[in-house]
């Protein structure tokens, strides 16, 4: 280094788990990562139960619950946000019966239009083939 900074051996001492950090006090150090943090996420039902169970708790209570359950507080916060968003406007997410009827009517109209255009295309293709055959017949007649 450039003469400034911390010697690596000293940095390891300060970063040891169980050391209270700067300011003294032999605290427990940073808590180990929760066991569930690396596994598959819990099923939606369990996440909803977690949101409900912690809804009335203050921050300290939520942190204690998270440690006991092996969940990061950020995960719990994300689950709360997802649950709130999912429940925000359910009427807007669902189509009304009238909208569904209108959609069905529009689909039928589009299907009829598509069928009409497919038939017109098939007729045009058939006419093109016939005109080429007629042209070939007359050309053959001129060659003789």
mmCIF file of C-alpha atoms in Angstrom, residues 34-95:
data_model
loop_
_atom_site.group_PDB
_atom_site.id
_atom_site.type_symbol
_atom_site.label_atom_id
_atom_site.label_comp_id
_atom_site.label_asym_id
_atom_site.label_seq_id
_atom_site.Cartn_x
_atom_site.Cartn_y
_atom_site.Cartn_z
ATOM 1 C CA UNK A 34 -30.432 -17.263 8.209
ATOM 2 C CA UNK A 35 -30.486 -20.930 7.195
ATOM 3 C CA UNK A 36 -33.387 -20.490 4.706
ATOM 4 C CA UNK A 37 -31.619 -17.697 2.778
ATOM 5 C CA UNK A 38 -29.938 -20.102 0.361
ATOM 6 C CA UNK A 39 -32.665 -22.716 -0.025
ATOM 7 C CA UNK A 40 -35.755 -22.546 -2.202
ATOM 8 C CA UNK A 41 -38.205 -19.772 -1.329
ATOM 9 C CA UNK A 42 -41.115 -20.774 0.883
ATOM 10 C CA UNK A 43 -44.437 -21.452 -0.845
ATOM 11 C CA UNK A 44 -46.853 -18.523 -1.322
ATOM 12 C CA UNK A 45 -49.092 -19.682 1.530
ATOM 13 C CA UNK A 46 -46.192 -19.647 3.971
ATOM 14 C CA UNK A 47 -45.147 -16.189 2.754
ATOM 15 C CA UNK A 48 -48.682 -14.872 3.289
ATOM 16 C CA UNK A 49 -48.756 -16.400 6.789
ATOM 17 C CA UNK A 50 -45.438 -14.660 7.519
ATOM 18 C CA UNK A 51 -46.836 -11.308 6.368
ATOM 19 C CA UNK A 52 -49.946 -11.770 8.524
ATOM 20 C CA UNK A 53 -47.954 -12.952 11.558
ATOM 21 C CA UNK A 54 -45.632 -9.944 11.452
ATOM 22 C CA UNK A 55 -48.139 -7.263 10.397
ATOM 23 C CA UNK A 56 -48.725 -5.944 13.925
ATOM 24 C CA UNK A 57 -45.099 -6.252 15.083
ATOM 25 C CA UNK A 58 -42.706 -3.321 15.411
ATOM 26 C CA UNK A 59 -39.268 -3.402 13.755
ATOM 27 C CA UNK A 60 -37.589 -5.146 16.717
ATOM 28 C CA UNK A 61 -40.348 -7.761 16.804
ATOM 29 C CA UNK A 62 -40.096 -8.325 13.069
ATOM 30 C CA UNK A 63 -36.317 -8.708 13.322
ATOM 31 C CA UNK A 64 -36.701 -11.251 16.136
ATOM 32 C CA UNK A 65 -39.329 -13.148 14.150
ATOM 33 C CA UNK A 66 -37.082 -13.152 11.074
ATOM 34 C CA UNK A 67 -34.129 -14.523 13.057
ATOM 35 C CA UNK A 68 -36.299 -17.260 14.574
ATOM 36 C CA UNK A 69 -37.738 -18.241 11.191
ATOM 37 C CA UNK A 70 -34.501 -17.944 9.191
ATOM 38 C CA UNK A 71 -35.784 -15.163 6.937
ATOM 39 C CA UNK A 72 -34.083 -11.917 6.024
ATOM 40 C CA UNK A 73 -36.054 -8.766 6.945
ATOM 41 C CA UNK A 74 -35.651 -7.610 3.326
ATOM 42 C CA UNK A 75 -37.387 -10.804 2.161
ATOM 43 C CA UNK A 76 -40.271 -10.196 4.557
ATOM 44 C CA UNK A 77 -40.561 -6.617 3.328
ATOM 45 C CA UNK A 78 -40.640 -7.847 -0.284
ATOM 46 C CA UNK A 79 -43.389 -10.339 0.591
ATOM 47 C CA UNK A 80 -45.419 -7.569 2.264
ATOM 48 C CA UNK A 81 -45.070 -5.385 -0.839
ATOM 49 C CA UNK A 82 -46.129 -8.260 -3.119
ATOM 50 C CA UNK A 83 -49.142 -9.097 -0.952
ATOM 51 C CA UNK A 84 -50.223 -5.453 -0.828
ATOM 52 C CA UNK A 85 -49.867 -5.076 -4.602
ATOM 53 C CA UNK A 86 -51.815 -8.285 -5.236
ATOM 54 C CA UNK A 87 -54.694 -7.084 -3.061
ATOM 55 C CA UNK A 88 -54.668 -3.459 -4.225
ATOM 56 C CA UNK A 89 -57.200 -3.453 -7.088
ATOM 57 C CA UNK A 90 -58.579 -6.939 -7.751
ATOM 58 C CA UNK A 91 -61.595 -5.576 -9.658
ATOM 59 C CA UNK A 92 -59.371 -3.963 -12.263
ATOM 60 C CA UNK A 93 -57.427 -7.173 -12.782
ATOM 61 C CA UNK A 94 -60.556 -9.230 -13.459
ATOM 62 C CA UNK A 95 -62.560 -8.729 -16.635
#
